[in-house]
Amino acid sequence: MLPLRKREVQPAAGHTSGSLSALKRFNFFLYGTIAILTSFFPLYFQNIGLSKVEIGMIMAGGPFISIFANPFWGYWSDRLQNVKRILIFLLTGNLLATIVVFQLREYAVIFAFMLIFFFFNSPTFSQSNSLILNAIENTNHKFGAFRLWGSLGWAIIAALAGPVLSWMGLVNLWMLYGIMMLISLAFTIGLPQGRVTSKPKTERQSYWKVMLSSRLFFVFVILGILISVPNSINQTFVTLYISNLGGSNELIGWSVFLSAIFEIPVFLLFDRFLKKSARMMLGGLVIVSILFVIRWLLMSAAGGPLQVIFIQVLHCITFGGYYYIGTSLTALLIPAEYRATGQAIYALTWGGISGIIAGLFGGWMFDYLGPQTMYSICAIISVAGVAGFTFMWMKYRKQSELAAS
């Protein structure tokens, strides 16, 4: 293995309090704006006559494109040494692509332009996170204090969008989204540049040897797909489920609000009480997976939109818990010099791979089997994840006890 180069740290002195405040406001509007599309795009496509299968195929395009878009834009961030400029490119391309999509009615053409949209949209959050991390480097600021504004924007703006769209009509979704995206672009003024620092270099062969040498991480990633696929199915089709049960746009907005706003205290509690122990984290994954099973069983038995909305509150402890514990476990299992790629592989399982499977098969199940059956199948898939994590936890506990004796 080649020797690691010492990381070159860029001073953060050039980042004024004004630019950091602008970063908080930018995250609020960025996350809130994208929450509008995430929540109401499936309803819009249904409104113009697309089937659930066609909607699922379109939404599966996002995770597929993200596999290629994230490294592409990450490369240009490194090369230009200006994350702010990349974000402006991404938001501008996002806005232009959506304007075109909303003028189309032919499925094949919509699908093609949605792939272009996802090419600009999917790397947005990772790039904004990079901007935060680079801006606060060598300061006393914490990442959570900035990411918190994204969660608030996601919850509040999605809740407000519901009644606005009931008044405007879903056909005018493009106007609301366009206005909000222009506001987000306006808040890029004053953002810190977010200079990207250099990273350690390693040989490719040795890198993969280290990644695959952690059998515990490899098994965790595979089992994680069983938990992530049902969650991605729900994320794609829950708004259609609420609508089919007679729910209004206002209720859909409140559903998004309740599922997002309570993530904040959940993250804070895990940050305080979760120990850096693989045994404890695996036990936590067992509990979270069981809660996922309960959540999907409740969704399959829901008889009205209000029931679905209250069940969605479980999102904060199920996905929030899985996301936090999984991120922490990945950081614990993977050596520091390979940790960034370990996190990327973990993110690929709950975002990329699971999203593709959810879009392809979730739409078919919704259309031909019905949403109740779809959620019952999600519960069965999650049961397999519970069994896998339980076996994994028991085996690791036994190995730990033998090593201690």
mmCIF file of C-alpha atoms in Angstrom:
data_model
loop_
_atom_site.group_PDB
_atom_site.id
_atom_site.type_symbol
_atom_site.label_atom_id
_atom_site.label_comp_id
_atom_site.label_asym_id
_atom_site.label_seq_id
_atom_site.Cartn_x
_atom_site.Cartn_y
_atom_site.Cartn_z
ATOM 1 C CA MET A 1 0.000 0.000 0.000
ATOM 2 C CA LEU A 2 1.265 3.454 -0.794
ATOM 3 C CA PRO A 3 1.911 5.687 2.215
ATOM 4 C CA LEU A 4 -0.956 7.983 3.073
ATOM 5 C CA ARG A 5 -0.451 11.658 2.458
ATOM 6 C CA LYS A 6 -1.168 13.990 5.299
ATOM 7 C CA ARG A 7 -4.418 15.847 4.756
ATOM 8 C CA GLU A 8 -3.964 19.492 3.855
ATOM 9 C CA VAL A 9 -6.288 21.552 6.000
ATOM 10 C CA GLN A 10 -7.558 24.822 4.568
ATOM 11 C CA PRO A 11 -8.230 27.538 7.100
ATOM 12 C CA ALA A 12 -11.796 28.568 7.637
ATOM 13 C CA ALA A 13 -10.981 32.107 8.607
ATOM 14 C CA GLY A 14 -12.421 33.461 5.367
ATOM 15 C CA HIS A 15 -15.847 32.209 6.279
ATOM 16 C CA THR A 16 -17.627 35.060 8.034
ATOM 17 C CA SER A 17 -20.578 34.689 10.375
ATOM 18 C CA GLY A 18 -22.700 36.156 7.578
ATOM 19 C CA SER A 19 -21.726 33.439 5.122
ATOM 20 C CA LEU A 20 -22.412 30.728 7.704
ATOM 21 C CA SER A 21 -25.823 32.235 8.431
ATOM 22 C CA ALA A 22 -26.513 32.261 4.686
ATOM 23 C CA LEU A 23 -25.611 28.561 4.652
ATOM 24 C CA LYS A 24 -28.326 27.826 7.222
ATOM 25 C CA ARG A 25 -30.953 29.747 5.254
ATOM 26 C CA PHE A 26 -29.857 28.061 2.042
ATOM 27 C CA ASN A 27 -30.264 24.584 3.555
ATOM 28 C CA PHE A 28 -33.718 25.470 4.858
ATOM 29 C CA PHE A 29 -34.995 26.455 1.417
ATOM 30 C CA LEU A 30 -33.044 23.829 -0.527
ATOM 31 C CA TYR A 31 -34.411 20.892 1.475
ATOM 32 C CA GLY A 32 -37.880 22.406 1.623
ATOM 33 C CA THR A 33 -37.988 22.989 -2.127
ATOM 34 C CA ILE A 34 -36.965 19.425 -2.985
ATOM 35 C CA ALA A 35 -39.460 18.125 -0.386
ATOM 36 C CA ILE A 36 -42.224 19.635 -2.519
ATOM 37 C CA LEU A 37 -41.291 17.485 -5.514
ATOM 38 C CA THR A 38 -40.574 14.384 -3.440
ATOM 39 C CA SER A 39 -44.020 14.627 -1.841
ATOM 40 C CA PHE A 40 -46.174 15.690 -4.785
ATOM 41 C CA PHE A 41 -44.412 14.491 -7.951
ATOM 42 C CA PRO A 42 -46.063 11.023 -7.833
ATOM 43 C CA LEU A 43 -49.481 12.676 -7.408
ATOM 44 C CA TYR A 44 -48.774 14.998 -10.318
ATOM 45 C CA PHE A 45 -47.825 12.100 -12.577
ATOM 46 C CA GLN A 46 -50.974 10.244 -11.550
ATOM 47 C CA ASN A 47 -52.975 13.396 -12.264
ATOM 48 C CA ILE A 48 -51.749 13.535 -15.869
ATOM 49 C CA GLY A 49 -52.675 9.893 -16.453
ATOM 50 C CA LEU A 50 -49.557 7.827 -15.758
ATOM 51 C CA SER A 51 -49.999 4.380 -14.184
ATOM 52 C CA LYS A 52 -48.377 3.297 -10.924
ATOM 53 C CA VAL A 53 -45.952 1.103 -12.886
ATOM 54 C CA GLU A 54 -44.918 4.070 -15.053
ATOM 55 C CA ILE A 55 -44.538 6.282 -11.976
ATOM 56 C CA GLY A 56 -42.407 3.609 -10.306
ATOM 57 C CA MET A 57 -40.181 3.340 -13.368
ATOM 58 C CA ILE A 58 -39.688 7.116 -13.395
ATOM 59 C CA MET A 59 -38.862 7.289 -9.683
ATOM 60 C CA ALA A 60 -36.443 4.349 -10.020
ATOM 61 C CA GLY A 61 -34.482 6.470 -12.478
ATOM 62 C CA GLY A 62 -33.296 8.752 -9.669
ATOM 63 C CA PRO A 63 -31.382 6.136 -7.649
ATOM 64 C CA PHE A 64 -29.991 4.649 -10.883
ATOM 65 C CA ILE A 65 -28.687 7.979 -12.143
ATOM 66 C CA SER A 66 -27.289 8.841 -8.691
ATOM 67 C CA ILE A 67 -24.796 5.973 -9.035
ATOM 68 C CA PHE A 68 -23.140 7.921 -11.869
ATOM 69 C CA ALA A 69 -24.072 11.524 -11.034
ATOM 70 C CA ASN A 70 -22.569 11.641 -7.535
ATOM 71 C CA PRO A 71 -19.002 10.699 -8.521
ATOM 72 C CA PHE A 72 -19.220 12.916 -11.634
ATOM 73 C CA TRP A 73 -20.120 16.064 -9.728
ATOM 74 C CA GLY A 74 -17.811 15.086 -6.872
ATOM 75 C CA TYR A 75 -14.923 14.987 -9.353
ATOM 76 C CA TRP A 76 -15.741 18.475 -10.610
ATOM 77 C CA SER A 77 -15.997 19.772 -7.051
ATOM 78 C CA ASP A 78 -12.477 18.500 -6.417
ATOM 79 C CA ARG A 79 -11.164 19.892 -9.677
ATOM 80 C CA LEU A 80 -12.767 23.351 -9.447
ATOM 81 C CA GLN A 81 -12.188 23.613 -5.683
ATOM 82 C CA ASN A 82 -15.543 25.423 -5.483
ATOM 83 C CA VAL A 83 -18.560 23.528 -4.104
ATOM 84 C CA LYS A 84 -20.687 26.673 -4.235
ATOM 85 C CA ARG A 85 -20.261 26.906 -8.009
ATOM 86 C CA ILE A 86 -21.209 23.239 -8.447
ATOM 87 C CA LEU A 87 -24.359 23.793 -6.385
ATOM 88 C CA ILE A 88 -25.354 26.699 -8.618
ATOM 89 C CA PHE A 89 -24.879 24.459 -11.692
ATOM 90 C CA LEU A 90 -26.953 21.704 -10.072
ATOM 91 C CA LEU A 91 -29.836 23.952 -9.033
ATOM 92 C CA THR A 92 -29.946 25.703 -12.409
ATOM 93 C CA GLY A 93 -29.992 22.401 -14.303
ATOM 94 C CA ASN A 94 -32.601 21.093 -11.860
ATOM 95 C CA LEU A 95 -34.871 24.077 -12.490
ATOM 96 C CA LEU A 96 -34.553 23.984 -16.290
ATOM 97 C CA ALA A 97 -35.181 20.230 -16.459
ATOM 98 C CA THR A 98 -38.329 20.434 -14.333
ATOM 99 C CA ILE A 99 -39.734 23.299 -16.394
ATOM 100 C CA VAL A 100 -39.465 21.074 -19.469
ATOM 101 C CA VAL A 101 -40.903 18.009 -17.677
ATOM 102 C CA PHE A 102 -44.037 19.892 -16.645
ATOM 103 C CA GLN A 103 -44.761 20.771 -20.262
ATOM 104 C CA LEU A 104 -44.690 17.137 -21.416
ATOM 105 C CA ARG A 105 -47.403 14.474 -21.553
ATOM 106 C CA GLU A 106 -45.738 11.623 -23.479
ATOM 107 C CA TYR A 107 -44.386 9.010 -21.079
ATOM 108 C CA ALA A 108 -41.187 8.166 -22.985
ATOM 109 C CA VAL A 109 -40.207 11.833 -23.270
ATOM 110 C CA ILE A 110 -41.078 12.494 -19.614
ATOM 111 C CA PHE A 111 -38.911 9.539 -18.586
ATOM 112 C CA ALA A 112 -35.956 10.840 -20.618
ATOM 113 C CA PHE A 113 -36.123 14.344 -19.196
ATOM 114 C CA MET A 114 -36.614 13.020 -15.663
ATOM 115 C CA LEU A 115 -33.284 11.236 -16.014
ATOM 116 C CA ILE A 116 -31.756 14.618 -16.868
ATOM 117 C CA PHE A 117 -33.502 16.113 -13.832
ATOM 118 C CA PHE A 118 -32.155 13.361 -11.557
ATOM 119 C CA PHE A 119 -28.651 13.917 -12.946
ATOM 120 C CA PHE A 120 -28.758 17.435 -11.494
ATOM 121 C CA ASN A 121 -30.951 16.708 -8.456
ATOM 122 C CA SER A 122 -29.506 13.524 -6.900
ATOM 123 C CA PRO A 123 -26.049 14.961 -5.958
ATOM 124 C CA THR A 124 -27.538 18.140 -4.436
ATOM 125 C CA PHE A 125 -27.705 16.969 -0.830
ATOM 126 C CA SER A 126 -24.243 15.384 -0.804
ATOM 127 C CA GLN A 127 -22.747 18.553 -2.286
ATOM 128 C CA SER A 128 -24.543 20.770 0.244
ATOM 129 C CA ASN A 129 -23.215 18.534 3.041
ATOM 130 C CA SER A 130 -19.703 18.886 1.613
ATOM 131 C CA LEU A 131 -20.143 22.657 1.588
ATOM 132 C CA ILE A 132 -21.134 22.605 5.272
ATOM 133 C CA LEU A 133 -18.230 20.367 6.304
ATOM 134 C CA ASN A 134 -15.669 22.441 4.427
ATOM 135 C CA ALA A 135 -17.105 25.733 5.697
ATOM 136 C CA ILE A 136 -16.968 24.742 9.383
ATOM 137 C CA GLU A 137 -13.560 23.082 9.255
ATOM 138 C CA ASN A 138 -11.240 24.424 11.978
ATOM 139 C CA THR A 139 -14.140 26.193 13.692
ATOM 140 C CA ASN A 140 -16.220 25.400 16.764
ATOM 141 C CA HIS A 141 -19.367 24.942 14.659
ATOM 142 C CA LYS A 142 -21.046 21.518 14.487
ATOM 143 C CA PHE A 143 -22.449 19.878 11.370
ATOM 144 C CA GLY A 144 -25.793 19.154 13.032
ATOM 145 C CA ALA A 145 -26.438 22.823 13.721
ATOM 146 C CA PHE A 146 -26.484 23.427 9.951
ATOM 147 C CA ARG A 147 -28.113 20.155 8.830
ATOM 148 C CA LEU A 148 -30.904 20.863 11.312
ATOM 149 C CA TRP A 149 -32.107 23.707 9.088
ATOM 150 C CA GLY A 150 -32.533 21.272 6.211
ATOM 151 C CA SER A 151 -34.798 19.049 8.296
ATOM 152 C CA LEU A 152 -36.834 22.063 9.397
ATOM 153 C CA GLY A 153 -37.206 23.239 5.807
ATOM 154 C CA TRP A 154 -38.247 19.766 4.644
ATOM 155 C CA ALA A 155 -40.961 19.566 7.316
ATOM 156 C CA ILE A 156 -42.308 23.113 7.302
ATOM 157 C CA ILE A 157 -42.313 23.888 3.577
ATOM 158 C CA ALA A 158 -43.862 20.510 2.689
ATOM 159 C CA ALA A 159 -46.657 21.179 5.215
ATOM 160 C CA LEU A 160 -47.285 24.650 3.788
ATOM 161 C CA ALA A 161 -47.193 23.366 0.196
ATOM 162 C CA GLY A 162 -50.265 21.169 0.786
ATOM 163 C CA PRO A 163 -52.869 23.936 1.127
ATOM 164 C CA VAL A 164 -51.127 26.064 -1.491
ATOM 165 C CA LEU A 165 -51.380 23.248 -4.052
ATOM 166 C CA SER A 166 -55.011 22.611 -3.100
ATOM 167 C CA TRP A 167 -55.660 26.230 -4.030
ATOM 168 C CA MET A 168 -53.432 26.311 -7.135
ATOM 169 C CA GLY A 169 -54.069 22.771 -8.365
ATOM 170 C CA LEU A 170 -51.479 20.067 -8.960
ATOM 171 C CA VAL A 171 -51.209 21.114 -12.597
ATOM 172 C CA ASN A 172 -49.474 24.275 -11.333
ATOM 173 C CA LEU A 173 -46.955 22.385 -9.209
ATOM 174 C CA TRP A 174 -44.232 23.662 -11.541
ATOM 175 C CA MET A 175 -44.980 27.275 -10.575
ATOM 176 C CA LEU A 176 -44.625 26.649 -6.835
ATOM 177 C CA TYR A 177 -41.503 24.558 -7.312
ATOM 178 C CA GLY A 178 -39.976 27.083 -9.725
ATOM 179 C CA ILE A 179 -40.525 29.984 -7.327
ATOM 180 C CA MET A 180 -39.014 28.051 -4.425
ATOM 181 C CA MET A 181 -36.029 26.965 -6.509
ATOM 182 C CA LEU A 182 -35.376 30.574 -7.539
ATOM 183 C CA ILE A 183 -35.420 31.525 -3.858
ATOM 184 C CA SER A 184 -32.908 28.744 -3.159
ATOM 185 C CA LEU A 185 -30.692 30.034 -5.952
ATOM 186 C CA ALA A 186 -30.938 33.546 -4.541
ATOM 187 C CA PHE A 187 -29.625 32.278 -1.215
ATOM 188 C CA THR A 188 -26.480 30.970 -2.895
ATOM 189 C CA ILE A 189 -25.394 34.605 -2.863
ATOM 190 C CA GLY A 190 -23.229 35.012 0.189
ATOM 191 C CA LEU A 191 -22.489 31.309 0.596
ATOM 192 C CA PRO A 192 -18.899 30.341 1.433
ATOM 193 C CA GLN A 193 -16.934 28.915 -1.477
ATOM 194 C CA GLY A 194 -16.459 25.569 0.264
ATOM 195 C CA ARG A 195 -12.929 24.869 -0.899
ATOM 196 C CA VAL A 196 -12.409 21.103 -1.163
ATOM 197 C CA THR A 197 -9.348 19.797 0.661
ATOM 198 C CA SER A 198 -7.199 16.973 -0.663
ATOM 199 C CA LYS A 199 -7.809 13.390 0.475
ATOM 200 C CA PRO A 200 -5.446 10.503 1.192
ATOM 201 C CA LYS A 201 -4.466 8.364 -1.784
ATOM 202 C CA THR A 202 -4.244 4.570 -1.701
ATOM 203 C CA GLU A 203 -3.660 1.823 -4.187
ATOM 204 C CA ARG A 204 -6.885 0.529 -5.677
ATOM 205 C CA GLN A 205 -6.109 -3.162 -5.104
ATOM 206 C CA SER A 206 -5.183 -2.686 -1.433
ATOM 207 C CA TYR A 207 -8.213 -0.441 -0.934
ATOM 208 C CA TRP A 208 -10.684 -3.118 -2.046
ATOM 209 C CA LYS A 209 -8.822 -5.763 -0.069
ATOM 210 C CA VAL A 210 -9.371 -3.749 3.118
ATOM 211 C CA MET A 211 -13.026 -3.033 2.274
ATOM 212 C CA LEU A 212 -13.845 -6.692 1.724
ATOM 213 C CA SER A 213 -11.796 -7.857 4.695
ATOM 214 C CA SER A 214 -14.552 -6.671 7.074
ATOM 215 C CA ARG A 215 -17.011 -9.549 6.857
ATOM 216 C CA LEU A 216 -19.247 -7.925 9.459
ATOM 217 C CA PHE A 217 -19.604 -4.803 7.302
ATOM 218 C CA PHE A 218 -20.251 -6.876 4.177
ATOM 219 C CA VAL A 219 -23.066 -8.852 5.857
ATOM 220 C CA PHE A 220 -24.500 -5.651 7.340
ATOM 221 C CA VAL A 221 -24.687 -4.051 3.883
ATOM 222 C CA ILE A 222 -26.469 -7.070 2.362
ATOM 223 C CA LEU A 223 -28.995 -7.303 5.207
ATOM 224 C CA GLY A 224 -29.497 -3.555 5.040
ATOM 225 C CA ILE A 225 -30.999 -3.890 1.569
ATOM 226 C CA LEU A 226 -33.795 -6.029 3.046
ATOM 227 C CA ILE A 227 -34.663 -3.168 5.395
ATOM 228 C CA SER A 228 -34.133 -0.357 2.879
ATOM 229 C CA VAL A 229 -36.228 -1.686 -0.025
ATOM 230 C CA PRO A 230 -39.567 -1.529 1.876
ATOM 231 C CA ASN A 231 -38.655 1.932 3.158
ATOM 232 C CA SER A 232 -37.964 3.131 -0.403
ATOM 233 C CA ILE A 233 -41.259 1.641 -1.590
ATOM 234 C CA ASN A 234 -43.068 3.579 1.112
ATOM 235 C CA GLN A 235 -41.196 6.785 0.330
ATOM 236 C CA THR A 236 -42.202 6.528 -3.334
ATOM 237 C CA PHE A 237 -45.826 5.497 -2.968
ATOM 238 C CA VAL A 238 -47.100 6.710 0.427
ATOM 239 C CA THR A 239 -48.516 9.934 -1.036
ATOM 240 C CA LEU A 240 -50.458 7.930 -3.638
ATOM 241 C CA TYR A 241 -51.697 5.651 -0.847
ATOM 242 C CA ILE A 242 -52.959 8.643 1.155
ATOM 243 C CA SER A 243 -54.611 10.075 -1.943
ATOM 244 C CA ASN A 244 -56.288 6.764 -2.807
ATOM 245 C CA LEU A 245 -57.720 6.636 0.721
ATOM 246 C CA GLY A 246 -59.285 10.057 0.188
ATOM 247 C CA GLY A 247 -56.557 12.233 1.705
ATOM 248 C CA SER A 248 -56.138 15.834 0.541
ATOM 249 C CA ASN A 249 -52.963 17.666 -0.395
ATOM 250 C CA GLU A 250 -53.043 19.306 3.037
ATOM 251 C CA LEU A 251 -52.957 15.908 4.752
ATOM 252 C CA ILE A 252 -50.087 14.802 2.528
ATOM 253 C CA GLY A 253 -48.149 17.904 3.567
ATOM 254 C CA TRP A 254 -48.778 17.163 7.243
ATOM 255 C CA SER A 255 -47.686 13.570 6.692
ATOM 256 C CA VAL A 256 -44.321 14.788 5.426
ATOM 257 C CA PHE A 257 -44.104 17.278 8.295
ATOM 258 C CA LEU A 258 -44.705 14.683 11.010
ATOM 259 C CA SER A 259 -42.313 12.148 9.485
ATOM 260 C CA ALA A 260 -39.484 14.702 9.242
ATOM 261 C CA ILE A 261 -39.799 16.999 12.245
ATOM 262 C CA PHE A 262 -39.329 14.268 14.863
ATOM 263 C CA GLU A 263 -36.086 13.076 13.280
ATOM 264 C CA ILE A 264 -34.371 15.965 15.042
ATOM 265 C CA PRO A 265 -34.849 14.766 18.660
ATOM 266 C CA VAL A 266 -34.196 11.160 17.580
ATOM 267 C CA PHE A 267 -30.779 12.111 16.169
ATOM 268 C CA LEU A 268 -29.973 14.102 19.312
ATOM 269 C CA LEU A 269 -30.930 11.184 21.576
ATOM 270 C CA PHE A 270 -28.831 8.704 19.591
ATOM 271 C CA ASP A 271 -25.965 11.174 19.624
ATOM 272 C CA ARG A 272 -26.095 11.240 23.411
ATOM 273 C CA PHE A 273 -26.866 7.637 24.353
ATOM 274 C CA LEU A 274 -25.606 5.336 21.572
ATOM 275 C CA LYS A 275 -22.257 3.840 22.576
ATOM 276 C CA LYS A 276 -19.480 3.142 20.099
ATOM 277 C CA SER A 277 -19.944 -0.608 20.429
ATOM 278 C CA ALA A 278 -20.623 -2.932 17.512
ATOM 279 C CA ARG A 279 -22.558 -5.237 19.832
ATOM 280 C CA MET A 280 -24.869 -2.438 20.995
ATOM 281 C CA MET A 281 -25.321 -1.110 17.462
ATOM 282 C CA LEU A 282 -26.254 -4.539 16.095
ATOM 283 C CA GLY A 283 -28.762 -4.899 18.913
ATOM 284 C CA GLY A 284 -30.148 -1.498 17.986
ATOM 285 C CA LEU A 285 -30.549 -2.604 14.359
ATOM 286 C CA VAL A 286 -32.563 -5.624 15.527
ATOM 287 C CA ILE A 287 -34.939 -3.343 17.450
ATOM 288 C CA VAL A 288 -35.257 -0.855 14.586
ATOM 289 C CA SER A 289 -35.933 -3.688 12.107
ATOM 290 C CA ILE A 290 -38.712 -5.043 14.352
ATOM 291 C CA LEU A 291 -40.261 -1.554 14.441
ATOM 292 C CA PHE A 292 -40.103 -1.497 10.625
ATOM 293 C CA VAL A 293 -42.112 -4.750 10.521
ATOM 294 C CA ILE A 294 -44.723 -3.248 12.865
ATOM 295 C CA ARG A 295 -44.864 -0.087 10.764
ATOM 296 C CA TRP A 296 -45.552 -1.946 7.504
ATOM 297 C CA LEU A 297 -48.155 -4.191 9.144
ATOM 298 C CA LEU A 298 -49.950 -1.103 10.440
ATOM 299 C CA MET A 299 -49.780 0.470 6.974
ATOM 300 C CA SER A 300 -51.278 -2.651 5.400
ATOM 301 C CA ALA A 301 -54.223 -2.458 7.826
ATOM 302 C CA ALA A 302 -54.813 1.311 7.591
ATOM 303 C CA GLY A 303 -58.416 2.189 6.818
ATOM 304 C CA GLY A 304 -58.113 5.923 6.229
ATOM 305 C CA PRO A 305 -55.656 8.722 5.442
ATOM 306 C CA LEU A 306 -55.418 9.952 9.048
ATOM 307 C CA GLN A 307 -54.278 6.522 10.191
ATOM 308 C CA VAL A 308 -51.532 6.521 7.562
ATOM 309 C CA ILE A 309 -50.387 9.984 8.646
ATOM 310 C CA PHE A 310 -50.050 8.962 12.293
ATOM 311 C CA ILE A 311 -48.276 5.734 11.318
ATOM 312 C CA GLN A 312 -45.813 7.881 9.357
ATOM 313 C CA VAL A 313 -44.616 9.336 12.667
ATOM 314 C CA LEU A 314 -42.792 6.000 13.136
ATOM 315 C CA HIS A 315 -40.494 7.144 10.316
ATOM 316 C CA CYS A 316 -38.481 9.169 12.818
ATOM 317 C CA ILE A 317 -37.454 6.133 14.885
ATOM 318 C CA THR A 318 -37.357 3.521 12.107
ATOM 319 C CA PHE A 319 -35.504 5.220 9.263
ATOM 320 C CA GLY A 320 -33.946 7.784 11.608
ATOM 321 C CA GLY A 321 -32.646 5.006 13.842
ATOM 322 C CA TYR A 322 -31.455 2.825 10.969
ATOM 323 C CA TYR A 323 -29.726 5.757 9.258
ATOM 324 C CA TYR A 324 -27.956 6.918 12.423
ATOM 325 C CA ILE A 325 -26.934 3.472 13.686
ATOM 326 C CA GLY A 326 -25.856 2.318 10.224
ATOM 327 C CA THR A 327 -23.734 5.413 9.694
ATOM 328 C CA SER A 328 -22.102 4.961 13.121
ATOM 329 C CA LEU A 329 -21.528 1.222 12.598
ATOM 330 C CA THR A 330 -19.927 1.845 9.209
ATOM 331 C CA ALA A 331 -17.586 4.417 10.762
ATOM 332 C CA LEU A 332 -16.703 1.887 13.480
ATOM 333 C CA LEU A 333 -16.029 -1.074 11.172
ATOM 334 C CA ILE A 334 -14.132 0.644 8.354
ATOM 335 C CA PRO A 335 -10.589 2.005 8.870
ATOM 336 C CA ALA A 336 -10.393 5.803 8.927
ATOM 337 C CA GLU A 337 -8.545 6.059 5.610
ATOM 338 C CA TYR A 338 -11.345 4.144 3.851
ATOM 339 C CA ARG A 339 -14.265 5.519 5.861
ATOM 340 C CA ALA A 340 -15.609 7.934 3.213
ATOM 341 C CA THR A 341 -16.020 5.157 0.659
ATOM 342 C CA GLY A 342 -17.517 2.886 3.316
ATOM 343 C CA GLN A 343 -20.171 5.541 3.945
ATOM 344 C CA ALA A 344 -20.761 5.825 0.202
ATOM 345 C CA ILE A 345 -21.359 2.065 -0.079
ATOM 346 C CA TYR A 346 -23.712 2.183 2.905
ATOM 347 C CA ALA A 347 -25.621 5.100 1.349
ATOM 348 C CA LEU A 348 -25.851 3.211 -1.929
ATOM 349 C CA THR A 349 -27.733 0.361 -0.229
ATOM 350 C CA TRP A 350 -30.448 2.531 1.342
ATOM 351 C CA GLY A 351 -30.620 5.049 -1.483
ATOM 352 C CA GLY A 352 -29.405 3.705 -4.815
ATOM 353 C CA ILE A 353 -29.951 -0.045 -4.967
ATOM 354 C CA SER A 354 -33.065 -0.070 -2.782
ATOM 355 C CA GLY A 355 -34.557 2.842 -4.718
ATOM 356 C CA ILE A 356 -34.139 1.060 -8.042
ATOM 357 C CA ILE A 357 -35.764 -2.139 -6.721
ATOM 358 C CA ALA A 358 -38.547 -0.142 -5.041
ATOM 359 C CA GLY A 359 -39.377 1.793 -8.187
ATOM 360 C CA LEU A 360 -39.391 -1.239 -10.465
ATOM 361 C CA PHE A 361 -41.388 -3.617 -8.267
ATOM 362 C CA GLY A 362 -43.255 -1.244 -5.952
ATOM 363 C CA GLY A 363 -45.279 0.276 -8.788
ATOM 364 C CA TRP A 364 -46.218 -3.155 -10.102
ATOM 365 C CA MET A 365 -47.349 -4.325 -6.649
ATOM 366 C CA PHE A 366 -49.351 -1.131 -6.073
ATOM 367 C CA ASP A 367 -51.101 -1.425 -9.437
ATOM 368 C CA TYR A 368 -51.768 -5.162 -9.597
ATOM 369 C CA LEU A 369 -51.806 -6.340 -5.970
ATOM 370 C CA GLY A 370 -53.031 -3.231 -4.197
ATOM 371 C CA PRO A 371 -51.319 -1.086 -1.554
ATOM 372 C CA GLN A 372 -52.414 -3.265 1.367
ATOM 373 C CA THR A 373 -50.798 -6.328 -0.159
ATOM 374 C CA MET A 374 -47.760 -4.249 -1.103
ATOM 375 C CA TYR A 375 -47.223 -3.241 2.519
ATOM 376 C CA SER A 376 -47.798 -6.831 3.704
ATOM 377 C CA ILE A 377 -44.997 -7.937 1.360
ATOM 378 C CA CYS A 378 -42.841 -5.115 2.761
ATOM 379 C CA ALA A 379 -43.422 -6.534 6.253
ATOM 380 C CA ILE A 380 -42.367 -10.023 5.105
ATOM 381 C CA ILE A 381 -39.177 -8.641 3.543
ATOM 382 C CA SER A 382 -38.428 -6.773 6.771
ATOM 383 C CA VAL A 383 -38.973 -9.970 8.803
ATOM 384 C CA ALA A 384 -36.131 -11.509 6.801
ATOM 385 C CA GLY A 385 -34.006 -8.510 7.763
ATOM 386 C CA VAL A 386 -34.936 -8.968 11.447
ATOM 387 C CA ALA A 387 -33.912 -12.636 11.304
ATOM 388 C CA GLY A 388 -30.606 -11.768 9.650
ATOM 389 C CA PHE A 389 -29.689 -8.992 12.087
ATOM 390 C CA THR A 390 -30.743 -11.133 15.070
ATOM 391 C CA PHE A 391 -28.494 -13.982 13.928
ATOM 392 C CA MET A 392 -25.717 -11.485 13.251
ATOM 393 C CA TRP A 393 -26.075 -9.945 16.736
ATOM 394 C CA MET A 394 -26.168 -13.317 18.514
ATOM 395 C CA LYS A 395 -23.094 -14.587 16.673
ATOM 396 C CA TYR A 396 -21.127 -11.406 17.344
ATOM 397 C CA ARG A 397 -22.137 -11.485 21.041
ATOM 398 C CA LYS A 398 -20.966 -15.079 21.337
ATOM 399 C CA GLN A 399 -17.648 -14.270 19.665
ATOM 400 C CA SER A 400 -17.174 -11.278 21.980
ATOM 401 C CA GLU A 401 -17.848 -13.406 25.078
ATOM 402 C CA LEU A 402 -15.383 -16.085 23.924
ATOM 403 C CA ALA A 403 -12.741 -13.450 23.243
ATOM 404 C CA ALA A 404 -13.267 -11.943 26.706
ATOM 405 C CA SER A 405 -13.020 -15.295 28.518
#
